[in-house]
C-alpha positions as a LaTeX table, in Angstrom:
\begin{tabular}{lrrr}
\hline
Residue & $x$ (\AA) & $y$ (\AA) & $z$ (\AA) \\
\hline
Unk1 & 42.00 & $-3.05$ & 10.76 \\
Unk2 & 39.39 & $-5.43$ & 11.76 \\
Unk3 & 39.83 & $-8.24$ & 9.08 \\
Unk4 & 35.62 & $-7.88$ & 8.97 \\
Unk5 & 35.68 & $-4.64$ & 8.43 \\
Unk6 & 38.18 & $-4.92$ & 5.74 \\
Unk7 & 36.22 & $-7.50$ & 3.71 \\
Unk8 & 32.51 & $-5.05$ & 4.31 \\
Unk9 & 34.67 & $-2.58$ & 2.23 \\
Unk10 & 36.27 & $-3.82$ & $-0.14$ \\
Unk11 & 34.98 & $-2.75$ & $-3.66$ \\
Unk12 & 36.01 & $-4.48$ & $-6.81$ \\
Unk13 & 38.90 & $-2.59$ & $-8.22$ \\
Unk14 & 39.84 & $-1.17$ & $-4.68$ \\
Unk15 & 43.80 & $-2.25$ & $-5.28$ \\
Unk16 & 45.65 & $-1.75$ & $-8.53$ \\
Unk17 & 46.92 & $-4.20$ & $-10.47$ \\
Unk18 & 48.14 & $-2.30$ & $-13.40$ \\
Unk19 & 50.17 & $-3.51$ & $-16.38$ \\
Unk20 & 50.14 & $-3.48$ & $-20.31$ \\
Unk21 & 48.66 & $-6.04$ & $-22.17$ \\
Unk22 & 51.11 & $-9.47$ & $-22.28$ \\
Unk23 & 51.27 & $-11.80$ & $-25.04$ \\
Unk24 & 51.68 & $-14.27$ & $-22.01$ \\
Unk25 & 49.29 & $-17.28$ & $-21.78$ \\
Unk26 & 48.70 & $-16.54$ & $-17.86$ \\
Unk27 & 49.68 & $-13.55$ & $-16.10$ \\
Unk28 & 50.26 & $-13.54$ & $-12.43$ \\
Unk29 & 49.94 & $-10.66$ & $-10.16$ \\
Unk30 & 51.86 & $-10.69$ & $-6.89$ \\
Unk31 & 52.14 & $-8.53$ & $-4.06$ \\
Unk32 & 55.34 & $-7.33$ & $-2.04$ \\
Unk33 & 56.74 & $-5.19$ & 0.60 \\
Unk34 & 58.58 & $-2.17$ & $-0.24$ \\
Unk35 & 60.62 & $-2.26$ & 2.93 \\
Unk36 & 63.52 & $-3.75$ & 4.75 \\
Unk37 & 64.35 & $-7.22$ & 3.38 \\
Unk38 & 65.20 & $-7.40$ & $-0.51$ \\
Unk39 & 65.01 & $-4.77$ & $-2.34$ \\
Unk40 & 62.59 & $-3.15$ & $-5.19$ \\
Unk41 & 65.42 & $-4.19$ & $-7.32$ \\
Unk42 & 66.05 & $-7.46$ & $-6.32$ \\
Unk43 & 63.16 & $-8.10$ & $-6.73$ \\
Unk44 & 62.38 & $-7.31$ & $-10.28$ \\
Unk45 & 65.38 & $-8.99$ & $-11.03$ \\
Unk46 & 64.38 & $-12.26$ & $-9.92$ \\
Unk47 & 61.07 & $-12.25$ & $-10.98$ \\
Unk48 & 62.71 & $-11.09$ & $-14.51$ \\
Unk49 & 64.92 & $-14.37$ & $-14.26$ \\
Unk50 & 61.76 & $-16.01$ & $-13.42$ \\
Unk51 & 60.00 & $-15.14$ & $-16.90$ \\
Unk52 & 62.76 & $-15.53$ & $-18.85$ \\
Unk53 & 63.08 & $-19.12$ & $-17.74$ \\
Unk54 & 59.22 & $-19.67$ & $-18.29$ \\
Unk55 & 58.24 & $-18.30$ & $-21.37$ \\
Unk56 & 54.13 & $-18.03$ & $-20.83$ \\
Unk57 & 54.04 & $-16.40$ & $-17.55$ \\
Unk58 & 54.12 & $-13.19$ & $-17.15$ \\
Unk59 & 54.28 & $-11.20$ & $-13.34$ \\
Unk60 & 53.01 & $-8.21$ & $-12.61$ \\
Unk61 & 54.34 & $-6.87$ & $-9.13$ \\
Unk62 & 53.19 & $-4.73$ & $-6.99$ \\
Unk63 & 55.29 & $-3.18$ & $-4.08$ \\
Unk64 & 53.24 & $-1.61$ & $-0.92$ \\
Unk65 & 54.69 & $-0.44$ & 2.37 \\
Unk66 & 54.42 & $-3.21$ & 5.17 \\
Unk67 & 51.70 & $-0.98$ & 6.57 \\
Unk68 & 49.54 & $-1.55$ & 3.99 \\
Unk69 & 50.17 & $-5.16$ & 3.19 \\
Unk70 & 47.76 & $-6.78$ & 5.68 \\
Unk71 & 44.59 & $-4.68$ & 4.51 \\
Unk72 & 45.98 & $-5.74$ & 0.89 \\
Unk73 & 45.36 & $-9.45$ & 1.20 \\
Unk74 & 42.13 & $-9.46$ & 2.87 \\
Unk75 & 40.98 & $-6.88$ & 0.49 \\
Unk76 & 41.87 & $-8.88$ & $-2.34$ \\
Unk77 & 39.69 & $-12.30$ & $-1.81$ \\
Unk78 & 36.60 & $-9.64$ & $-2.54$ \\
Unk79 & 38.13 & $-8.52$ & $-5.80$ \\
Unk80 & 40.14 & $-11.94$ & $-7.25$ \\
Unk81 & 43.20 & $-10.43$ & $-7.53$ \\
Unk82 & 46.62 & $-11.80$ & $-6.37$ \\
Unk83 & 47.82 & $-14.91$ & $-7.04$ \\
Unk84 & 51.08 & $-14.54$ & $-4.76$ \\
Unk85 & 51.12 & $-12.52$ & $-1.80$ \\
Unk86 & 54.29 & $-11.72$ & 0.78 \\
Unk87 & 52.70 & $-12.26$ & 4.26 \\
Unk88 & 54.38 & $-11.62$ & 7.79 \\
Unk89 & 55.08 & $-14.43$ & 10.34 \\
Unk90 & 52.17 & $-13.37$ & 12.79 \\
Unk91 & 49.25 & $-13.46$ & 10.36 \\
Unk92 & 48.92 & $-17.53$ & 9.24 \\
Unk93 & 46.44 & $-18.05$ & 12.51 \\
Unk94 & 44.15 & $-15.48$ & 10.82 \\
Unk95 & 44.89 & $-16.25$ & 7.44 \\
Unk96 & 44.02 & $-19.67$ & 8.20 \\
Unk97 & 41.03 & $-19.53$ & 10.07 \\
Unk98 & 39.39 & $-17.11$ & 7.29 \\
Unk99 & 40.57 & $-19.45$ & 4.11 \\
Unk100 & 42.36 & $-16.55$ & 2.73 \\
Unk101 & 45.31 & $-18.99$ & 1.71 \\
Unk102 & 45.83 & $-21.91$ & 0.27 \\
Unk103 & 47.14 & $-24.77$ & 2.12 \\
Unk104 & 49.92 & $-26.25$ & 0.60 \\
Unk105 & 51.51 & $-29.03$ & 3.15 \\
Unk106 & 51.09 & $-31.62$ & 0.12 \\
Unk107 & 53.36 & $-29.65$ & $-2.46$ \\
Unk108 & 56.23 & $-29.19$ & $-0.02$ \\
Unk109 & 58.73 & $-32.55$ & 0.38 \\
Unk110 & 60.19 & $-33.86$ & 3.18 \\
Unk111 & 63.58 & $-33.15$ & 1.63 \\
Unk112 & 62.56 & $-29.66$ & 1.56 \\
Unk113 & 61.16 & $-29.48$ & 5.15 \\
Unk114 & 64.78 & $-30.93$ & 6.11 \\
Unk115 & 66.64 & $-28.56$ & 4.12 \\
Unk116 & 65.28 & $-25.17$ & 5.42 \\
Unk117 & 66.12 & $-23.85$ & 8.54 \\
Unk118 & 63.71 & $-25.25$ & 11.45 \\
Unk119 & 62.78 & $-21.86$ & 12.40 \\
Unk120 & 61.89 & $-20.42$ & 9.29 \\
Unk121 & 59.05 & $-22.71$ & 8.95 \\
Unk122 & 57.24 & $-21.32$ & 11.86 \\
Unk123 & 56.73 & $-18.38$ & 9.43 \\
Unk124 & 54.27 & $-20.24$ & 7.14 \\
Unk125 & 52.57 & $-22.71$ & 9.65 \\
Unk126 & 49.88 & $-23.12$ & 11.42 \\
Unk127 & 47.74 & $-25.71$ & 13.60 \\
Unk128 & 49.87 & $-28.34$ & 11.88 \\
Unk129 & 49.57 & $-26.80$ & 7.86 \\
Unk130 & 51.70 & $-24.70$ & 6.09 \\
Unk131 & 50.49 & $-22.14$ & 4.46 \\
Unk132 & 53.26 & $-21.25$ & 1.76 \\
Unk133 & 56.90 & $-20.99$ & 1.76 \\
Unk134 & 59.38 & $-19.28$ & 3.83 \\
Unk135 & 61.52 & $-16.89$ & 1.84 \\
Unk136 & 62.67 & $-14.07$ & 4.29 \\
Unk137 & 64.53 & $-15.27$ & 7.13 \\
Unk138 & 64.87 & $-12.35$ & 9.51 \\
Unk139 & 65.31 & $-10.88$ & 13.27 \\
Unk140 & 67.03 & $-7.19$ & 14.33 \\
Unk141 & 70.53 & $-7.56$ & 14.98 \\
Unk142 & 72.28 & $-4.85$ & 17.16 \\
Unk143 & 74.41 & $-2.58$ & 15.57 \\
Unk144 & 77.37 & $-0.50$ & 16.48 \\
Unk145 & 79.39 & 1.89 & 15.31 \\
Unk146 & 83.29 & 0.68 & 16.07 \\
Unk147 & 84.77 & 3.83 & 16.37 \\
Unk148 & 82.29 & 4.96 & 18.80 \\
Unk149 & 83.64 & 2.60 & 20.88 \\
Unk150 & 86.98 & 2.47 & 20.54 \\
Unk151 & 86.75 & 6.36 & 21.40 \\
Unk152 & 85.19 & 5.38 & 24.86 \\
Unk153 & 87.35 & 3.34 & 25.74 \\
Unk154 & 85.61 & $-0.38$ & 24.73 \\
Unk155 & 87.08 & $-2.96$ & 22.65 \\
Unk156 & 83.55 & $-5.37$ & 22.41 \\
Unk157 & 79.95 & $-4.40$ & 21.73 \\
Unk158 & 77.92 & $-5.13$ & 24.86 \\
Unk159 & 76.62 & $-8.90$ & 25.01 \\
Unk160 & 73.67 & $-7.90$ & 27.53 \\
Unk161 & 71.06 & $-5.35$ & 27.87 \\
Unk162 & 72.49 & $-3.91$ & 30.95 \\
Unk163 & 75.86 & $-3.56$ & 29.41 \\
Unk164 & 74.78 & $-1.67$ & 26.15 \\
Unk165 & 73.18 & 0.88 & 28.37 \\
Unk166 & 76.27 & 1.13 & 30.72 \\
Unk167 & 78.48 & 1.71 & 27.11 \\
Unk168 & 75.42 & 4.35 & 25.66 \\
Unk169 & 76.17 & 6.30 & 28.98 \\
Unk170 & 79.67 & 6.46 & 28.79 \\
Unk171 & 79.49 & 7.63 & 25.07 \\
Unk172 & 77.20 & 10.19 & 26.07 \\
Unk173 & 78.99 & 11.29 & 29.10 \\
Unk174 & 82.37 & 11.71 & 26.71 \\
Unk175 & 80.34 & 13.64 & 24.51 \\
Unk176 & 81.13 & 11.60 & 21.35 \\
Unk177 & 77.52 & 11.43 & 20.53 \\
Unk178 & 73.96 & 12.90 & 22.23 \\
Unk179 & 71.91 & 10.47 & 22.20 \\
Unk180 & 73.96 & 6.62 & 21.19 \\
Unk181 & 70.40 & 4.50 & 21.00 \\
Unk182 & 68.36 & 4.63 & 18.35 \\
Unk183 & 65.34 & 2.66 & 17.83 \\
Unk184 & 62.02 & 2.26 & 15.76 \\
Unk185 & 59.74 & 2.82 & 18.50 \\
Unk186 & 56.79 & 4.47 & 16.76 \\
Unk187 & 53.59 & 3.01 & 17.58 \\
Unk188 & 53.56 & 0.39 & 15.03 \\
Unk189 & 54.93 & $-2.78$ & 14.92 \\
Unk190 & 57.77 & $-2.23$ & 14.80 \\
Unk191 & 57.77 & $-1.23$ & 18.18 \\
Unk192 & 56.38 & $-4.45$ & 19.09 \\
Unk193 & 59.61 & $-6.00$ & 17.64 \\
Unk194 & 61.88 & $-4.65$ & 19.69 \\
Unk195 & 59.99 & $-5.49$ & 22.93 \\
Unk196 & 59.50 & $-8.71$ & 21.91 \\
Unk197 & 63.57 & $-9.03$ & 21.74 \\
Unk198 & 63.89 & $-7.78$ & 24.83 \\
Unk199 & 61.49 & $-9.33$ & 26.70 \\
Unk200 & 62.72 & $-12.56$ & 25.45 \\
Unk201 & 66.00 & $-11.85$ & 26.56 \\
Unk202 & 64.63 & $-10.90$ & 29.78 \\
Unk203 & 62.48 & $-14.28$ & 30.36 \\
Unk204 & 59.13 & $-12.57$ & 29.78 \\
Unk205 & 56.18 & $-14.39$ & 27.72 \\
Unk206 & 53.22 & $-12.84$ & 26.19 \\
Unk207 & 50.86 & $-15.44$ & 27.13 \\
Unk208 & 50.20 & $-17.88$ & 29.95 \\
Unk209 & 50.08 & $-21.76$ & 29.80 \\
Unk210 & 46.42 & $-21.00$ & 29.56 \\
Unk211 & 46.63 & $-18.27$ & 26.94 \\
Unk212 & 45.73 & $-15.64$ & 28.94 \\
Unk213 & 48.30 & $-12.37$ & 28.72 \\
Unk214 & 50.71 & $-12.45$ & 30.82 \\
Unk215 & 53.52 & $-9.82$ & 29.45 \\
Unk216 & 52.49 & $-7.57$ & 32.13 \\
Unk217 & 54.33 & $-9.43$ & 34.57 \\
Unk218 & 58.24 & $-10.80$ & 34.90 \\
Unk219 & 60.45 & $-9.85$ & 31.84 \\
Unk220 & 57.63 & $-8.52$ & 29.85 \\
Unk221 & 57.66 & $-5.48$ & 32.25 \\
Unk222 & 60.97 & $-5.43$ & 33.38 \\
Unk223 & 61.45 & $-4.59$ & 29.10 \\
Unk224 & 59.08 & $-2.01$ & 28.58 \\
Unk225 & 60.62 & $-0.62$ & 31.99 \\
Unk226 & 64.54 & $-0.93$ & 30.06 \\
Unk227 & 62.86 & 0.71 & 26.70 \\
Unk228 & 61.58 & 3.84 & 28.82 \\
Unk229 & 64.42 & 3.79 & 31.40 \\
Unk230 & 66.68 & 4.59 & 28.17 \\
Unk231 & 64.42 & 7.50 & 27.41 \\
Unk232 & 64.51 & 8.93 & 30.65 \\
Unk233 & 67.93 & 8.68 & 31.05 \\
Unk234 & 69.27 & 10.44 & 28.10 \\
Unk235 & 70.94 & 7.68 & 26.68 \\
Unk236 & 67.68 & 6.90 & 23.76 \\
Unk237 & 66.96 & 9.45 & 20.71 \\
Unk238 & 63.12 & 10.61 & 21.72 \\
Unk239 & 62.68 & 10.83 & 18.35 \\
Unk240 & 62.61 & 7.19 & 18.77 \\
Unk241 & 59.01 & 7.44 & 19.41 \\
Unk242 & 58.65 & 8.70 & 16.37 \\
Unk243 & 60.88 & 6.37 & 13.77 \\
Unk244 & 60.70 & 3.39 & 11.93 \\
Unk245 & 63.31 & 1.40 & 10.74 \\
Unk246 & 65.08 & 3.10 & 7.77 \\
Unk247 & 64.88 & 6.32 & 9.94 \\
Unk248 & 66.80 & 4.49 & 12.54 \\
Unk249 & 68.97 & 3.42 & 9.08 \\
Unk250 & 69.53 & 7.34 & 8.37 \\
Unk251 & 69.97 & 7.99 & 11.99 \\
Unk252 & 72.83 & 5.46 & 12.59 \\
Unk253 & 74.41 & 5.85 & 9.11 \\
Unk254 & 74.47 & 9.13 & 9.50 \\
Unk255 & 76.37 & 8.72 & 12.30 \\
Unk256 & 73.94 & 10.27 & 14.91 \\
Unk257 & 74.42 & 6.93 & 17.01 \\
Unk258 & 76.53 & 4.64 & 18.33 \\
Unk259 & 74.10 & 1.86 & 18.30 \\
Unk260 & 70.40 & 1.02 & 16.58 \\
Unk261 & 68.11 & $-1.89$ & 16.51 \\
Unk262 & 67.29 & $-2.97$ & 13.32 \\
Unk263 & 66.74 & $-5.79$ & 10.62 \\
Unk264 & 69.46 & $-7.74$ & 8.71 \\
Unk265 & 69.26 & $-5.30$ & 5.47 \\
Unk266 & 70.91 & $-2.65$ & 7.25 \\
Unk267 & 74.36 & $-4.59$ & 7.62 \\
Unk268 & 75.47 & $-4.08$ & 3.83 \\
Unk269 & 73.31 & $-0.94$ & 3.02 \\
Unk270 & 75.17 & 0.84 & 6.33 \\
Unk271 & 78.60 & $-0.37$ & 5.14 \\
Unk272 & 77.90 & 0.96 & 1.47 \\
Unk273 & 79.75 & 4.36 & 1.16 \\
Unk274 & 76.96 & 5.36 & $-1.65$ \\
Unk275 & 74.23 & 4.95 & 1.37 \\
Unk276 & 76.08 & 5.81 & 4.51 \\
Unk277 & 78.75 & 8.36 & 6.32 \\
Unk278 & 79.89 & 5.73 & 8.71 \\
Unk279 & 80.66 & 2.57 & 6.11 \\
Unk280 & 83.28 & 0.53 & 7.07 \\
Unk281 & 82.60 & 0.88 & 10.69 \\
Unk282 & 79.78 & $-0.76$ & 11.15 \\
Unk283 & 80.01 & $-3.92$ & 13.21 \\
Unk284 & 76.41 & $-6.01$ & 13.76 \\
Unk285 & 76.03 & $-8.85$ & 16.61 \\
Unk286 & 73.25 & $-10.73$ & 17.94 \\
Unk287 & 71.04 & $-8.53$ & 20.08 \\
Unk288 & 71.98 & $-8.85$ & 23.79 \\
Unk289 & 71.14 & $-11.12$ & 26.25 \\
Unk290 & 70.61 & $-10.78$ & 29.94 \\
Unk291 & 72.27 & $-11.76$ & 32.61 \\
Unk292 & 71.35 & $-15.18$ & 34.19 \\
Unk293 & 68.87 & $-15.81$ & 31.70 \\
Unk294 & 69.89 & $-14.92$ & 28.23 \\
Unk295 & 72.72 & $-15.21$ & 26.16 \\
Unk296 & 70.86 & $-13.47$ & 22.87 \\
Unk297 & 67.89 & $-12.53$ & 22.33 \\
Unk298 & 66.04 & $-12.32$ & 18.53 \\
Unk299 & 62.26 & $-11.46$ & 17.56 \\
Unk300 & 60.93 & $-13.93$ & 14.61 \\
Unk301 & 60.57 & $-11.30$ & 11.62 \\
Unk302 & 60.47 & $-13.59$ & 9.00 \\
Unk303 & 58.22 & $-13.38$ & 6.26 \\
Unk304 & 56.37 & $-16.35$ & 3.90 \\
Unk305 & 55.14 & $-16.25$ & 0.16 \\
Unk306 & 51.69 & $-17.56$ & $-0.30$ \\
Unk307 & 48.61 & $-18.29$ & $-2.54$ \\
Unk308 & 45.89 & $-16.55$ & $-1.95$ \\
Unk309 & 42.72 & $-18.97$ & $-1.86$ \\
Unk310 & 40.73 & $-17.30$ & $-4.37$ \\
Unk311 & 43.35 & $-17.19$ & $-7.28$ \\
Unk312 & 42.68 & $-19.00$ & $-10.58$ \\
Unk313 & 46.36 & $-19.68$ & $-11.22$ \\
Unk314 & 47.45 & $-21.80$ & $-8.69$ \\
Unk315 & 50.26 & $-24.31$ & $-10.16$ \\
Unk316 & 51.61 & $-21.16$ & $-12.11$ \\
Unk317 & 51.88 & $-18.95$ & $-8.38$ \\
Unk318 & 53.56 & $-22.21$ & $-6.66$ \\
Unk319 & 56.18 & $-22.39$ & $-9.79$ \\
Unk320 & 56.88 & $-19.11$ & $-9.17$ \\
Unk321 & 57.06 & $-19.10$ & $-5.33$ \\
Unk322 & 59.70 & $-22.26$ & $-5.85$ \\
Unk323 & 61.38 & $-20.45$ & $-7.92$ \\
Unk324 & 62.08 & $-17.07$ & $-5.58$ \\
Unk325 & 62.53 & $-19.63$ & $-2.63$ \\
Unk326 & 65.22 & $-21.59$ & $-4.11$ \\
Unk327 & 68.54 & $-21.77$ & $-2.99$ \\
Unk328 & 69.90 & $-21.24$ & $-6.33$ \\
Unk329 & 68.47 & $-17.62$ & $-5.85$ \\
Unk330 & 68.17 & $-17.09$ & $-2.17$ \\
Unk331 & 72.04 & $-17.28$ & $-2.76$ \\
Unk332 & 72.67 & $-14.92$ & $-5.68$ \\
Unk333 & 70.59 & $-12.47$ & $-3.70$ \\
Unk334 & 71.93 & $-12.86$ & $-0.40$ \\
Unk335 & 72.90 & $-9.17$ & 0.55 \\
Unk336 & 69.93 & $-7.32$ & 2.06 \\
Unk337 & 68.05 & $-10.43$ & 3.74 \\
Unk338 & 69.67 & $-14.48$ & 3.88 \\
Unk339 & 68.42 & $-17.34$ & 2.57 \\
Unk340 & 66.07 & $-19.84$ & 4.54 \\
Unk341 & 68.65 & $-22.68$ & 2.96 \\
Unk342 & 70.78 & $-24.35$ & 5.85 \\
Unk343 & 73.50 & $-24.75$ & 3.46 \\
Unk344 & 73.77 & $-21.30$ & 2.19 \\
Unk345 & 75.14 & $-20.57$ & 6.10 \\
Unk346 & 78.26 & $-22.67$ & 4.69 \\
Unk347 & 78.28 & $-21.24$ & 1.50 \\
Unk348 & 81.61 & $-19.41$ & 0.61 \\
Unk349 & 79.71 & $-17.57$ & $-2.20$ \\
Unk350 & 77.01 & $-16.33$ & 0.71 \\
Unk351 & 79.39 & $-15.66$ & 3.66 \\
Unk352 & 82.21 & $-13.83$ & 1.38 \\
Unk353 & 82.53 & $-9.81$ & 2.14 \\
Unk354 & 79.32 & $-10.32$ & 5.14 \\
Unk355 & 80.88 & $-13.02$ & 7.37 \\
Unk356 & 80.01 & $-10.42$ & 10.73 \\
Unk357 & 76.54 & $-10.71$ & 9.13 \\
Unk358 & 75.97 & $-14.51$ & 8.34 \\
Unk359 & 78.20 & $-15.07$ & 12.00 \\
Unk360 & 75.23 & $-12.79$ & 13.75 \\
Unk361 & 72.93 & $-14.68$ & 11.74 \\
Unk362 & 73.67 & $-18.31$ & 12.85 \\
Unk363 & 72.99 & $-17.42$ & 16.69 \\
Unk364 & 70.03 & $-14.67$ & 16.40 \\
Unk365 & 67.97 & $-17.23$ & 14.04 \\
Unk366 & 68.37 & $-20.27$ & 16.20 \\
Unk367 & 66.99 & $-17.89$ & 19.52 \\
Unk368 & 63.98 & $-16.15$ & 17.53 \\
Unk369 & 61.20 & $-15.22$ & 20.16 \\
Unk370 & 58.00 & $-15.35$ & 18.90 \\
Unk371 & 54.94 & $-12.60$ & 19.01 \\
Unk372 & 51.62 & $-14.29$ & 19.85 \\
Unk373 & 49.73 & $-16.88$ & 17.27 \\
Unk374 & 46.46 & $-15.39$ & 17.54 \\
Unk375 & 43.69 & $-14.95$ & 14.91 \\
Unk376 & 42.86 & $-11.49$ & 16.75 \\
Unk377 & 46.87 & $-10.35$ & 16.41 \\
Unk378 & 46.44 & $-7.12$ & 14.34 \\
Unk379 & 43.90 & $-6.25$ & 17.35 \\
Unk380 & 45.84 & $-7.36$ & 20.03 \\
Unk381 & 48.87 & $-5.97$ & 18.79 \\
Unk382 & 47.38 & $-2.53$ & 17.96 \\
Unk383 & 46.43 & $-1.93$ & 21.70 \\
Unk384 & 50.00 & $-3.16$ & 23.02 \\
Unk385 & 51.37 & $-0.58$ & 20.77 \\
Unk386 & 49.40 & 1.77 & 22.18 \\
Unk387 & 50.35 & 0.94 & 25.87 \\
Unk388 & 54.25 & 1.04 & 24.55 \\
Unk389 & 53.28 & 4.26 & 23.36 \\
Unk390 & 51.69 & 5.58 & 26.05 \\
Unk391 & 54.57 & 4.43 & 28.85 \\
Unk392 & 56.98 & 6.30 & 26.27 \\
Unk393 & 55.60 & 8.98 & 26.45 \\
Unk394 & 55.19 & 9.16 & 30.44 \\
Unk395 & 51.13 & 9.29 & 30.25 \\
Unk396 & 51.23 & 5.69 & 31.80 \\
Unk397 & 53.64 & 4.08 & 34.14 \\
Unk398 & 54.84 & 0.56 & 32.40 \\
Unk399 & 53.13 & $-1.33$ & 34.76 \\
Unk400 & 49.90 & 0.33 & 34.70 \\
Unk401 & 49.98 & 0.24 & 30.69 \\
Unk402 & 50.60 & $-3.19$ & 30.22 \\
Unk403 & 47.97 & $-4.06$ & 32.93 \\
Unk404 & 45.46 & $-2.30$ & 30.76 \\
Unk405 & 46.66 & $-3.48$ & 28.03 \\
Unk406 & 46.07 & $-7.39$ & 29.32 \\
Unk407 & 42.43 & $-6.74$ & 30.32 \\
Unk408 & 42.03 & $-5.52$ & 27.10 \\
Unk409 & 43.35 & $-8.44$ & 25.24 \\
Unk410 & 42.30 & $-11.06$ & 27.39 \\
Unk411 & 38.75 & $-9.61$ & 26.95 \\
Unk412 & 38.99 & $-10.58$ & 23.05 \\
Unk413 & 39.41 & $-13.90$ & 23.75 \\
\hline
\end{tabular}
């Protein structure tokens, strides 16, 4: 949604912020993602360690789908009301140019800056500023299912593109599984994560040296061509089309596939016997490279904690965004997404019972691909999702998608 459009409707009262009354001298009310990452759970538990250890601040969170989180924060500079907000990696430009956060280069340290992970900064900056802190530090890894494998005959996951489809097909052909891809394809943006992986593996760019679009061309087509190649050749669930990420979770844990796509948080969750039919054989590696011009390839899917501009309790939202940031807890919650912390990758506490996971972790973070830094992202990105949908589905050839597609985009600039 238009970011204009969101702020002409917004209505005092429009979210909820709900809680009892707190003997607390300032309440905070923050705003999360129910999905992929930490959990509900984790959470609550930190932010319950978090009150404990300062008594006079209370937190009220909220937990929306990632869907809804966007509209969320813009709504909420007409209304007052969050004084912490999770925000994705491709929003600061717009963020930024609208004031809806506060800038906080002067609270952050240069020991800090040295400490977290180069890449995970990129989550929170912008023209030079950052505009919180980085707390999720994420990309989709590619998963596989071990015996899957072993039945047809392979002893290592693929390590390019061209080799995971040459291992789907022979897993199909055996009949060992229908359909061995599974992806979250819908036309969302999630979609746009996995072609961003793959077109970075691939060589591809979104924009020009000019800024102009220029993922219709080179690697940007050749993915979308490998996404619907997949489909036509049997080797991709349709469904695909349809799915998000924890349906590609119940799809692969379910053991419907030999291999899926997906965030960090599915590594433990799929290897949990309470939440999955295939646990224990679940292997995760960087997603593949391509030949002659990849190794790996990784989409930045990290996420940042901010202030919102308009909040009246500033130095109690940064206490409280140190707080979940800090290593101390990035650590102690270091199952469903890792810590920002360079030293937590060395951490025997961190790495024990996941070292597959924190091993995938070190190479997919340092390759990250980027989507574009644009204040007119939600827009752009809404009609490549369409296109992606759209060559899919067979209405469009790639090529003529993504061509209209970059007229499109490179008439809102």
């Amino acid at each position: 949604m238009k970011i204009k459009n969101v702020l002409k409707s917004a209505v005092f009262g429009i979210f909820a912020v709900s809680g009892a009354a707190h003997a607390a001298d300032v309440t905070l009310n923050a705003l999360f993602m129910a999905q992929a990452a930490y959990s509900e759970d984790d959470i609550r538990n930190m932010t319950a360690d978090f009150k404990a250890a300062n008594p006079g601040v209370d937190v009220n969170v909220e937990l929306v789908p990632y869907e809804a989180l966007h509209d969320k924060i813009v709504l909420s500079q007409s209304a007052n009301g969050y004084d912490v907000v999770l925000y994705d990696v491709i929003w600061p430009a717009e963020f930024a140019q609208y004031k809806l956060l506060e800038d906080v280069s002067d609270r952050i340290d240069e020991k800090t800056r040295e400490a977290v992970l180069k890449g995970a900064w990129t989550t929170v900056e912008y023209d030079g500023k950052y505009y919180g802190m980085p707390w999720i530090a994420d990309t989709k890894f590619l998963f596989y299912n071990k015996d899957m494998l072993k039945k047809a005959g392979f002893d290592t996951p693929p390590t390019t593109w061209e080799e995971l489809e040459t291992q789907a097909k022979a897993i199909k052909d055996k009949g060992i599984v229908d359909y061995p891809l599974v992806w979250s394809w819908s036309q969302s943006e999630a979609a746009i994560c996995d072609y961003t992986t793959i077109l970075s593996a691939m060589g591809g760019k979104f924009l020009d040296a000019d800024g102009k679009p220029a993922f219709n061309t080179g690697g940007g087509l050749k993915a979308l061509q490998y996404m619907v190649g997949t489909l036509d050749d049997g080797v991709t669930n349709p469904n695909s089309r349809e799915y998000a990420e924890e349906d590609v979770r119940r799809v692969f844990s379910s053991g419907q596939a030999a291999f899926a796509l997906n965030w960090g948080y599915m590594y433990n969750l799929a290897n949990d016997p309470a939440e999955s039919q295939v646990a224990g054989n679940v292997g995760i590696v960087p997603a593949p490279g391509a030949k002659g011009i990849s190794k790996a390839s990784a989409v930045n899917g990290s996420m940042g904690l901010g202030i919102p501009s308009k909040s009246t309790h500033k130095e109690e939202a940064w206490k409280y965004i140190q707080f979940l940031t800090s290593e101390k807890v990035q650590n102690k919650y270091a199952r469903l997404s890792l810590p920002i912390w360079k030293a937590s990758y060395s951490d025997p506490d961190v790495i024990k019972g996941q070292e597959p996971f924190v091993n995938a972790a070190k190479t997919s973070l340092a390759v990250m691909a980027p989507r574009p830094t644009m204040a007119a992202y939600q827009e752009a990105s809404a009609v490549l999702q369409e296109a992606l949908q759209n060559a899919m589905l067979g209405t469009s050839s790639p090529a003529d998608a993504l061509d209209e597609a970059a007229k499109t985009i490179s008439d809102m600039q």
